[in-house]
GROMACS .gro file of C-alpha atoms in nm:
model
  152
    1MET     CA    1  -0.574   7.839  -0.342
    2ASP     CA    2  -0.869   7.702  -0.544
    3THR     CA    3  -1.190   7.664  -0.361
    4THR     CA    4  -1.411   7.588  -0.667
    5THR     CA    5  -1.398   7.208  -0.619
    6ALA     CA    6  -1.554   6.995  -0.365
    7LYS     CA    7  -1.226   6.972  -0.176
    8PRO     CA    8  -1.043   7.301  -0.157
    9ARG     CA    9  -0.665   7.286  -0.293
   10TYR     CA   10  -0.369   7.495  -0.192
   11CYS     CA   11  -0.031   7.525  -0.370
   12VAL     CA   12   0.303   7.554  -0.169
   13GLU     CA   13   0.618   7.589  -0.371
   14GLY     CA   14   0.447   7.442  -0.681
   15ASP     CA   15   0.313   7.124  -0.505
   16TRP     CA   16  -0.071   7.125  -0.494
   17GLN     CA   17  -0.228   6.971  -0.191
   18GLU     CA   18  -0.597   6.896  -0.118
   19ALA     CA   19  -0.786   6.951   0.212
   20ASP     CA   20  -1.134   6.895   0.358
   21PHE     CA   21  -1.150   7.257   0.472
   22LEU     CA   22  -0.900   7.544   0.472
   23VAL     CA   23  -0.858   7.779   0.752
   24LEU     CA   24  -0.669   8.100   0.651
   25ALA     CA   25  -0.494   8.318   0.876
   26ALA     CA   26  -0.315   8.545   0.635
   27GLY     CA   27  -0.316   8.899   0.769
   28ALA     CA   28  -0.548   9.185   0.734
   29ARG     CA   29  -0.437   9.298   0.374
   30ASN     CA   30  -0.442   8.970   0.201
   31GLN     CA   31  -0.695   8.864  -0.059
   32LEU     CA   32  -0.629   8.504  -0.114
   33LEU     CA   33  -0.974   8.407  -0.223
   34PRO     CA   34  -1.191   8.559  -0.490
   35GLU     CA   35  -1.502   8.499  -0.257
   36THR     CA   36  -1.367   8.782  -0.028
   37ARG     CA   37  -1.201   9.118  -0.039
   38ALA     CA   38  -0.897   9.284   0.110
   39LEU     CA   39  -0.964   9.526   0.392
   40GLU     CA   40  -0.956   9.890   0.290
   41ARG     CA   41  -0.746  10.169   0.426
   42ASP     CA   42  -1.025  10.303   0.647
   43GLU     CA   43  -1.071   9.959   0.795
   44LEU     CA   44  -0.714   9.935   0.906
   45GLU     CA   45  -0.505  10.065   1.200
   46MET     CA   46  -0.129  10.127   1.234
   47THR     CA   47   0.028  10.059   1.563
   48GLN     CA   48   0.360  10.150   1.724
   49GLY     CA   49   0.490  10.075   2.072
   50TYR     CA   50   0.758   9.952   2.306
   51PHE     CA   51   0.847   9.648   2.505
   52VAL     CA   52   1.004   9.833   2.792
   53PRO     CA   53   1.221   9.638   3.032
   54GLN     CA   54   1.038   9.759   3.345
   55THR     CA   55   0.714   9.664   3.528
   56SER     CA   56   0.406   9.844   3.675
   57ASP     CA   57   0.123   9.755   3.885
   58SER     CA   58  -0.131   9.957   3.667
   59ILE     CA   59  -0.286   9.956   3.329
   60THR     CA   60  -0.321  10.297   3.172
   61ILE     CA   61  -0.543  10.363   2.866
   62LYS     CA   62  -0.551  10.719   2.710
   63PHE     CA   63  -0.804  10.853   2.456
   64LEU     CA   64  -0.689  11.160   2.275
   65PRO     CA   65  -0.951  11.450   2.154
   66HIS     CA   66  -0.993  11.427   1.771
   67PHE     CA   67  -0.790  11.111   1.749
   68GLU     CA   68  -0.933  10.785   1.617
   69GLY     CA   69  -0.736  10.538   1.830
   70TYR     CA   70  -0.581  10.521   2.188
   71ILE     CA   71  -0.254  10.485   2.379
   72TRP     CA   72  -0.196  10.209   2.627
   73SER     CA   73   0.047  10.089   2.909
   74PHE     CA   74   0.000   9.725   2.984
   75PRO     CA   75   0.206   9.566   3.254
   76ARG     CA   76   0.340   9.211   3.172
   77CYS     CA   77   0.540   8.967   3.405
   78ASP     CA   78   0.876   9.099   3.282
   79HIS     CA   79   0.821   9.414   3.087
   80LEU     CA   80   0.582   9.684   3.012
   81SER     CA   81   0.391   9.700   2.674
   82VAL     CA   82   0.342  10.060   2.581
   83GLY     CA   83   0.189  10.163   2.247
   84ILE     CA   84  -0.053  10.356   2.032
   85CYS     CA   85  -0.292  10.265   1.752
   86GLY     CA   86  -0.476  10.489   1.516
   87SER     CA   87  -0.663  10.476   1.200
   88MET     CA   88  -0.450  10.453   0.871
   89SER     CA   89  -0.685  10.667   0.678
   90SER     CA   90  -0.700  10.952   0.952
   91HIS     CA   91  -0.340  10.966   1.112
   92THR     CA   92   0.022  10.934   0.994
   93SER     CA   93   0.283  10.726   1.164
   94THR     CA   94   0.472  11.055   1.253
   95GLU     CA   95   0.153  11.183   1.436
   96LEU     CA   96   0.133  10.852   1.617
   97ARG     CA   97   0.497  10.861   1.727
   98SER     CA   98   0.464  11.208   1.861
   99HIS     CA   99   0.165  11.132   2.076
  100LEU     CA  100   0.345  10.811   2.194
  101GLN     CA  101   0.655  11.019   2.286
  102THR     CA  102   0.437  11.258   2.478
  103PHE     CA  103   0.269  10.986   2.664
  104VAL     CA  104   0.590  10.818   2.755
  105GLU     CA  105   0.754  11.150   2.887
  106LYS     CA  106   0.444  11.244   3.073
  107HIS     CA  107   0.435  10.903   3.264
  108ALA     CA  108   0.815  10.880   3.306
  109ILE     CA  109   0.859  10.558   3.110
  110GLN     CA  110   1.217  10.495   3.010
  111THR     CA  111   1.230  10.381   2.637
  112GLU     CA  112   1.612  10.351   2.641
  113GLY     CA  113   1.699   9.966   2.591
  114ALA     CA  114   1.326   9.911   2.499
  115LYS     CA  115   1.235   9.705   2.186
  116PHE     CA  116   1.049   9.942   1.932
  117LEU     CA  117   0.766   9.784   1.713
  118GLN     CA  118   0.563   9.913   1.437
  119VAL     CA  119   0.254   9.721   1.264
  120THR     CA  120   0.096   9.901   0.976
  121CYS     CA  121  -0.209   9.707   0.912
  122CYS     CA  122  -0.408   9.585   1.216
  123PRO     CA  123  -0.776   9.536   1.134
  124SER     CA  124  -1.025   9.790   1.268
  125PRO     CA  125  -1.357   9.671   1.102
  126LYS     CA  126  -1.638   9.910   1.021
  127GLU     CA  127  -1.997   9.806   1.033
  128ARG     CA  128  -1.990   9.735   0.658
  129THR     CA  129  -1.680   9.520   0.716
  130LEU     CA  130  -1.858   9.280   0.947
  131SER     CA  131  -2.199   9.282   0.761
  132GLU     CA  132  -2.082   9.275   0.391
  133ARG     CA  133  -1.740   9.091   0.388
  134ASN     CA  134  -1.730   8.721   0.345
  135VAL     CA  135  -1.509   8.546   0.599
  136ILE     CA  136  -1.655   8.190   0.544
  137GLY     CA  137  -1.750   7.978   0.239
  138LYS     CA  138  -1.840   7.621   0.161
  139ASN     CA  139  -1.510   7.486   0.223
  140TRP     CA  140  -1.290   7.771   0.371
  141ALA     CA  141  -1.273   8.030   0.650
  142LEU     CA  142  -1.070   8.335   0.743
  143ILE     CA  143  -0.962   8.383   1.114
  144GLY     CA  144  -0.776   8.637   1.294
  145ASP     CA  145  -0.643   8.961   1.131
  146ALA     CA  146  -0.760   8.808   0.794
  147ALA     CA  147  -1.118   8.805   0.916
  148ALA     CA  148  -1.088   9.125   1.083
  149TRP     CA  149  -1.107   8.988   1.403
  150TRP     CA  150  -0.819   9.163   1.605
  151ILE     CA  151  -0.842   9.081   1.972
  152LEU     CA  152  -0.595   9.229   2.227
   0.00000   0.00000   0.00000
């Protein structure tokens, strides 16, 4: 991408195109423009979870002592979303998996046949992230994870 001209340009497979304005949804770790910066490790979370083929009538959210993050169980129409997220700079994926396993066992959630997911870089912005990091320029803007705007 080149945002130094009046109209920004972007290249796909060697073919340069011009636009009036670029909106970039490129993930939390990408730094596609020199006007911004990639998110740092302490501004990211990792997430693990299951899509469980069962339903429930209640939402459960659990906060653990001395743990930057939380565990959830959210019912959907045809499955249960059960997972954990935690700070990448404070916790390991093994630690998350252990806490999640304890949670599903305590709540008698059957994970056999469930689809397991692991995402290693969800934004978890600090005050400095939101106040000092550029997410918009004269002819471009970041959205979603790229802008550290992670919405559940």
